[in-house]
Amino acid sequence: METFIQQIVNGLVMGSMYALIALGYTMVYGILSLINFAHGEVVMIGAMVTITCINLVSSIAPGLPGSLVFTAGLLMAIPITMVLGFSIERIAYRPLRKAPRLTPLITAIGVSITLQQVAMLIWGRSPRSFPAIFGEDAPHKLFNLDVSITNIQITIIVLAILLMAGLLIMVEKTKLGRAMRATSQNPEVAGLMGVNINTIISMTFVLGSALGAVAGALYAANYSRADAYIGFMIGLKAFTAAVLGGIGNLAGAVLGGIALGLIESVGAGYIGPLTNGFLGSHYQDIFAFAVLILVLVFRPSGLLGERVAERA
Amino acid sequence: MTEPLLEIQGIHKRFGGLHALNDVSLSIKRGEIYGLIGPNGAGKTTLFNVLTGLYQPDEGKFTFNGKDLFRQKPHVVVGSGIARTFQNIRLFANMTAKENVMVGRHVRSGAGVFGAVFRPPAAKREEAAIHARAQELLDYVGIAARHNELARNLSYGDQRRLEIARALATDPTLLALDEPAAGMNPKETDDLKKLMEKIRKDGVTILLIEHDVKLMMGLCDRIAVLDYGKKIAEGVPEVVKNDPRVIEAYLGVAPE
Amino acid sequence: MSSFDSMKQSRTGALVGFALMAVALVLLPVLFGKGLGNTWVRNLDFAMLYIMLALGLNIVVGYAGLLDLGYIAFYAVGAYLYALLNSPHLVPLLQGTGLEWILGPSIWIVIPLAALVAGSFGVMLGSPTLKLRGDYLAIVTLGFGEIIRIFMNNLNHPVNLTNGPRGITLIEPITLFGHSLGKPLHLFGLEIPPLYQYYYLFLALTMFIVFVSIRLQDSRIGRAWVAIREDEIAANAMGINTRNVKLLAFAMGASFGGVAGCLFSSLQGFISPESFGLMESIIVLSMVVLGGMGHIPGVILGAVILVFVPEALRDVINPLQNALIDRKIISGKIIDPEVVRMLMFGLALIFVMLLRPEGLWPSKRRRAELHPKTDDIARQEKDSVADAERNHD
């Protein structure tokens, strides 16, 4: 039982990060019907830049409290990924908006590889460790059980909830949010109603990248390291989460992220016993793919997505 | 009494809350030109899609040429002898005119990978026959000279003709044409009418959707009228034309 | 497509051209070996492997329009099949089962078998994806590719089938007419080293695959593939069983990959899951896209460029960097040529799509498609795509 609760906790932590990234996928998909394949690499760049910035801040002003250093690092990383997200859209997607569907997907793959290789040129192949700015992050015992949770993990969950709530409020209540919703419903009509579609699309990429940067920084903090390769896997899983929740649907992305985190964590814990030791926990990564395939084959609209009725 | 070629009974098709086809029954006789008219959104194209297997009806009966085609896949429907064209032309835009028609022969030929790669005599003969038949059909609809042109570069009228040739390539018993005269000038429409009469003379039954009422009245042997997914009238053109329900459906008022 | 008449007229010319090309292809490894060293003969071998892969993926992506991002899985299937049957790895497992006879089969059996097994994998992985729209299909095939790699990495337990991340070693070279390609061949007083022998074998198989590709393209099946790519709904309404025809594309493409995998395995003598990652799938895709999707000469060109240029860069970059560092012009660490290579692939994908989406050497048809003559036609096409999506159940 305690193992089970521990897995739920771990699943929630992973799930919160997936959810933050999945929001980036789902926002872009909602507006452009495009899988922004490069989003995972934006997350990776966010993680790497945060590590570098934290090192920089620590060396300039040693002795600052960990949370302040982390915030400073994040505040430097977020604008960089925002610019990155903005540029990706301008360079690789905007000129191809009228092209056949697969064309922007291929450029997205190109962007993804390019970013990965650039990261390798800057930071090298081997992982960069996340500086120990939080001191010794001793795990807390939860409910006096043998279930532990670290400060970083608590931070992840809290920060993710705050950001997601903020985004949902922004989309529901602000003028920008309304314009975004209008554009995703029908870009042409939104354009006729005076919404500057290009600005909205850029804003979508910028916002998604900012959330991605935060997720990347949290990921690096949670695993105490990051490297140029993390973007692919985490991006793919977050995309799975977005599809699971119903792509294009913000609440769906959050739900899908958390659900995928839980499935992975619990699944990895029980796959061994369930298969009599034939498959071990190193098959963890298979869950995301299996979920992705099952959802797409049996319920392509996802958990919260609307079923698109066929029309004549 | 001759068996009808195509017979549907009690066909229903719903899209969510929309009851697109409500208990539609009709039968088409061998060798006739059967027209389908109705105001926009009456369910004509939906019925078309049901008859050609693109949509699966929710309930009802569908027999064609003595064969049960209820809820069959399009390729089975085509194999049984129903071919169609589309309201908004759907050619293979980047294939040549001739290749488009050759694709239509797919269902009447059988060469597999082995035949394609090693070209045994049978496969060679089949391929030659496909080429010959395609050229013949292009000639039949009157665009033989343009066989090597990409479909996208053909004029609108020629694209319509090419779509008919492609459908004829499947050797249909029933040819279903969805608004073939849409967007045509009177001269083109007249040519099209002649083409359809020629096709019928050559033994192919025709099912036709068209907005051009004048064309329909002059061409069709019988006409069915759909409104809000229901068949409200059926019969020879003169009778249908004067049916009060038809006039109401079109004009919104009942005649005095 | 040219008409029969003009083909007959140019037949003599074509024959002369073919003869010249044949001589050039036979002499190529000698030129490369003497001029550039044996590494380049090896690069030539790899160029052949990648041509086979690219032609296989071309059937799936270029003809049928299905963006498969997990294509390398079939290469892996072929490679592991050959490796398992031609290395001591399975010996302890098979001992006493009476199945030892399956080891060391003749190449005449193992290559068709690889095509068959990889083709079956193609059908297996293809069938659940067929109902998906293009971009979803890409992601799902990518997932499948990764799943296969994860299994290769982990199937060393509880039964050691793949030897996990350490891979399979001591793979026997191909034996042809009783002669092992791992040993020099003495013919007419000439000594032909193994790398050259492999080249000739690979060349022969590449020619065969090119032949199969051309024949398929000009057939009932090839037309059905293109029709599906152009307009799936219309293809279906014209009586094409789109499901089966798509599966056939997956199977054919996969079988080419399986054959290439077999050859790769025997040339290397060692394989591990590392050789079959997503990046490899993307490299092969880059070849198809760069050369010109759906156009056989273009795809071959794409493969050759993307094998040779990075190798040439490797020959240039390292010495150049060393020279610059020696002269203190730049300082610091050497840039990994592998990174430069991948960076090139990434940039190639972006800029080819932006500037020349039809590829370097496209078919006429593709060029027309991507450069519509009028906006009107482009709009029409967009409408039909929207329709296809709406009508697709």
PDB file of N, CA and C in Angstrom, chain B residues 180-208:
ATOM      1  N   PRO B 180     -23.348  17.109 -61.968  1.00  0.00           N
ATOM      2  CA  PRO B 180     -22.315  17.199 -62.998  1.00  0.00           C
ATOM      3  C   PRO B 180     -22.361  18.512 -63.773  1.00  0.00           C
ATOM      4  N   ALA B 181     -23.489  19.183 -63.793  1.00  0.00           N
ATOM      5  CA  ALA B 181     -23.582  20.401 -64.598  1.00  0.00           C
ATOM      6  C   ALA B 181     -23.299  21.662 -63.790  1.00  0.00           C
ATOM      7  N   ALA B 182     -22.974  21.484 -62.490  1.00  0.00           N
ATOM      8  CA  ALA B 182     -22.744  22.667 -61.660  1.00  0.00           C
ATOM      9  C   ALA B 182     -21.613  23.509 -62.254  1.00  0.00           C
ATOM     10  N   GLY B 183     -21.867  24.795 -62.376  1.00  0.00           N
ATOM     11  CA  GLY B 183     -20.830  25.705 -62.847  1.00  0.00           C
ATOM     12  C   GLY B 183     -20.588  25.651 -64.346  1.00  0.00           C
ATOM     13  N   MET B 184     -21.450  24.970 -65.103  1.00  0.00           N
ATOM     14  CA  MET B 184     -21.243  24.885 -66.546  1.00  0.00           C
ATOM     15  C   MET B 184     -22.088  25.920 -67.271  1.00  0.00           C
ATOM     16  N   ASN B 185     -21.593  26.369 -68.424  1.00  0.00           N
ATOM     17  CA  ASN B 185     -22.397  27.275 -69.235  1.00  0.00           C
ATOM     18  C   ASN B 185     -23.377  26.444 -70.069  1.00  0.00           C
ATOM     19  N   PRO B 186     -24.378  27.092 -70.692  1.00  0.00           N
ATOM     20  CA  PRO B 186     -25.420  26.330 -71.407  1.00  0.00           C
ATOM     21  C   PRO B 186     -24.851  25.381 -72.462  1.00  0.00           C
ATOM     22  N   LYS B 187     -23.810  25.816 -73.157  1.00  0.00           N
ATOM     23  CA  LYS B 187     -23.234  24.974 -74.204  1.00  0.00           C
ATOM     24  C   LYS B 187     -22.651  23.694 -73.574  1.00  0.00           C
ATOM     25  N   GLU B 188     -21.886  23.890 -72.482  1.00  0.00           N
ATOM     26  CA  GLU B 188     -21.281  22.737 -71.810  1.00  0.00           C
ATOM     27  C   GLU B 188     -22.363  21.814 -71.255  1.00  0.00           C
ATOM     28  N   THR B 189     -23.406  22.427 -70.692  1.00  0.00           N
ATOM     29  CA  THR B 189     -24.498  21.637 -70.139  1.00  0.00           C
ATOM     30  C   THR B 189     -25.148  20.796 -71.228  1.00  0.00           C
ATOM     31  N   ASP B 190     -25.319  21.382 -72.373  1.00  0.00           N
ATOM     32  CA  ASP B 190     -25.941  20.673 -73.472  1.00  0.00           C
ATOM     33  C   ASP B 190     -25.083  19.484 -73.908  1.00  0.00           C
ATOM     34  N   ASP B 191     -23.753  19.725 -73.998  1.00  0.00           N
ATOM     35  CA  ASP B 191     -22.841  18.633 -74.358  1.00  0.00           C
ATOM     36  C   ASP B 191     -22.928  17.510 -73.326  1.00  0.00           C
ATOM     37  N   LEU B 192     -23.021  17.939 -72.078  1.00  0.00           N
ATOM     38  CA  LEU B 192     -23.082  16.959 -70.993  1.00  0.00           C
ATOM     39  C   LEU B 192     -24.350  16.116 -71.111  1.00  0.00           C
ATOM     40  N   LYS B 193     -25.427  16.786 -71.461  1.00  0.00           N
ATOM     41  CA  LYS B 193     -26.699  16.082 -71.618  1.00  0.00           C
ATOM     42  C   LYS B 193     -26.568  15.015 -72.702  1.00  0.00           C
ATOM     43  N   LYS B 194     -25.925  15.396 -73.806  1.00  0.00           N
ATOM     44  CA  LYS B 194     -25.735  14.431 -74.899  1.00  0.00           C
ATOM     45  C   LYS B 194     -24.888  13.261 -74.429  1.00  0.00           C
ATOM     46  N   LEU B 195     -23.848  13.580 -73.655  1.00  0.00           N
ATOM     47  CA  LEU B 195     -22.968  12.519 -73.148  1.00  0.00           C
ATOM     48  C   LEU B 195     -23.766  11.547 -72.279  1.00  0.00           C
ATOM     49  N   MET B 196     -24.615  12.101 -71.418  1.00  0.00           N
ATOM     50  CA  MET B 196     -25.381  11.226 -70.526  1.00  0.00           C
ATOM     51  C   MET B 196     -26.340  10.351 -71.316  1.00  0.00           C
ATOM     52  N   GLU B 197     -26.936  10.941 -72.360  1.00  0.00           N
ATOM     53  CA  GLU B 197     -27.843  10.126 -73.180  1.00  0.00           C
ATOM     54  C   GLU B 197     -27.091   9.009 -73.891  1.00  0.00           C
ATOM     55  N   LYS B 198     -25.856   9.319 -74.323  1.00  0.00           N
ATOM     56  CA  LYS B 198     -25.023   8.304 -74.974  1.00  0.00           C
ATOM     57  C   LYS B 198     -24.696   7.177 -73.989  1.00  0.00           C
ATOM     58  N   ILE B 199     -24.367   7.570 -72.772  1.00  0.00           N
ATOM     59  CA  ILE B 199     -24.015   6.572 -71.760  1.00  0.00           C
ATOM     60  C   ILE B 199     -25.204   5.654 -71.490  1.00  0.00           C
ATOM     61  N   ARG B 200     -26.384   6.268 -71.387  1.00  0.00           N
ATOM     62  CA  ARG B 200     -27.561   5.465 -71.139  1.00  0.00           C
ATOM     63  C   ARG B 200     -27.837   4.534 -72.309  1.00  0.00           C
ATOM     64  N   LYS B 201     -27.632   5.031 -73.524  1.00  0.00           N
ATOM     65  CA  LYS B 201     -27.878   4.220 -74.709  1.00  0.00           C
ATOM     66  C   LYS B 201     -26.935   3.007 -74.708  1.00  0.00           C
ATOM     67  N   ASP B 202     -25.751   3.204 -74.150  1.00  0.00           N
ATOM     68  CA  ASP B 202     -24.786   2.105 -74.105  1.00  0.00           C
ATOM     69  C   ASP B 202     -25.047   1.167 -72.929  1.00  0.00           C
ATOM     70  N   GLY B 203     -26.182   1.309 -72.282  1.00  0.00           N
ATOM     71  CA  GLY B 203     -26.601   0.288 -71.322  1.00  0.00           C
ATOM     72  C   GLY B 203     -26.291   0.582 -69.874  1.00  0.00           C
ATOM     73  N   VAL B 204     -25.887   1.811 -69.561  1.00  0.00           N
ATOM     74  CA  VAL B 204     -25.592   2.128 -68.166  1.00  0.00           C
ATOM     75  C   VAL B 204     -26.756   2.929 -67.586  1.00  0.00           C
ATOM     76  N   THR B 205     -27.250   2.481 -66.444  1.00  0.00           N
ATOM     77  CA  THR B 205     -28.308   3.207 -65.756  1.00  0.00           C
ATOM     78  C   THR B 205     -27.674   4.418 -65.062  1.00  0.00           C
ATOM     79  N   ILE B 206     -28.422   5.520 -65.002  1.00  0.00           N
ATOM     80  CA  ILE B 206     -27.827   6.735 -64.426  1.00  0.00           C
ATOM     81  C   ILE B 206     -28.681   7.263 -63.277  1.00  0.00           C
ATOM     82  N   LEU B 207     -27.992   7.577 -62.184  1.00  0.00           N
ATOM     83  CA  LEU B 207     -28.634   8.271 -61.065  1.00  0.00           C
ATOM     84  C   LEU B 207     -28.028   9.668 -61.035  1.00  0.00           C
ATOM     85  N   LEU B 208     -28.884  10.674 -60.968  1.00  0.00           N
ATOM     86  CA  LEU B 208     -28.391  12.028 -61.189  1.00  0.00           C
ATOM     87  C   LEU B 208     -28.923  12.983 -60.126  1.00  0.00           C
TER      88      LEU B 208
END
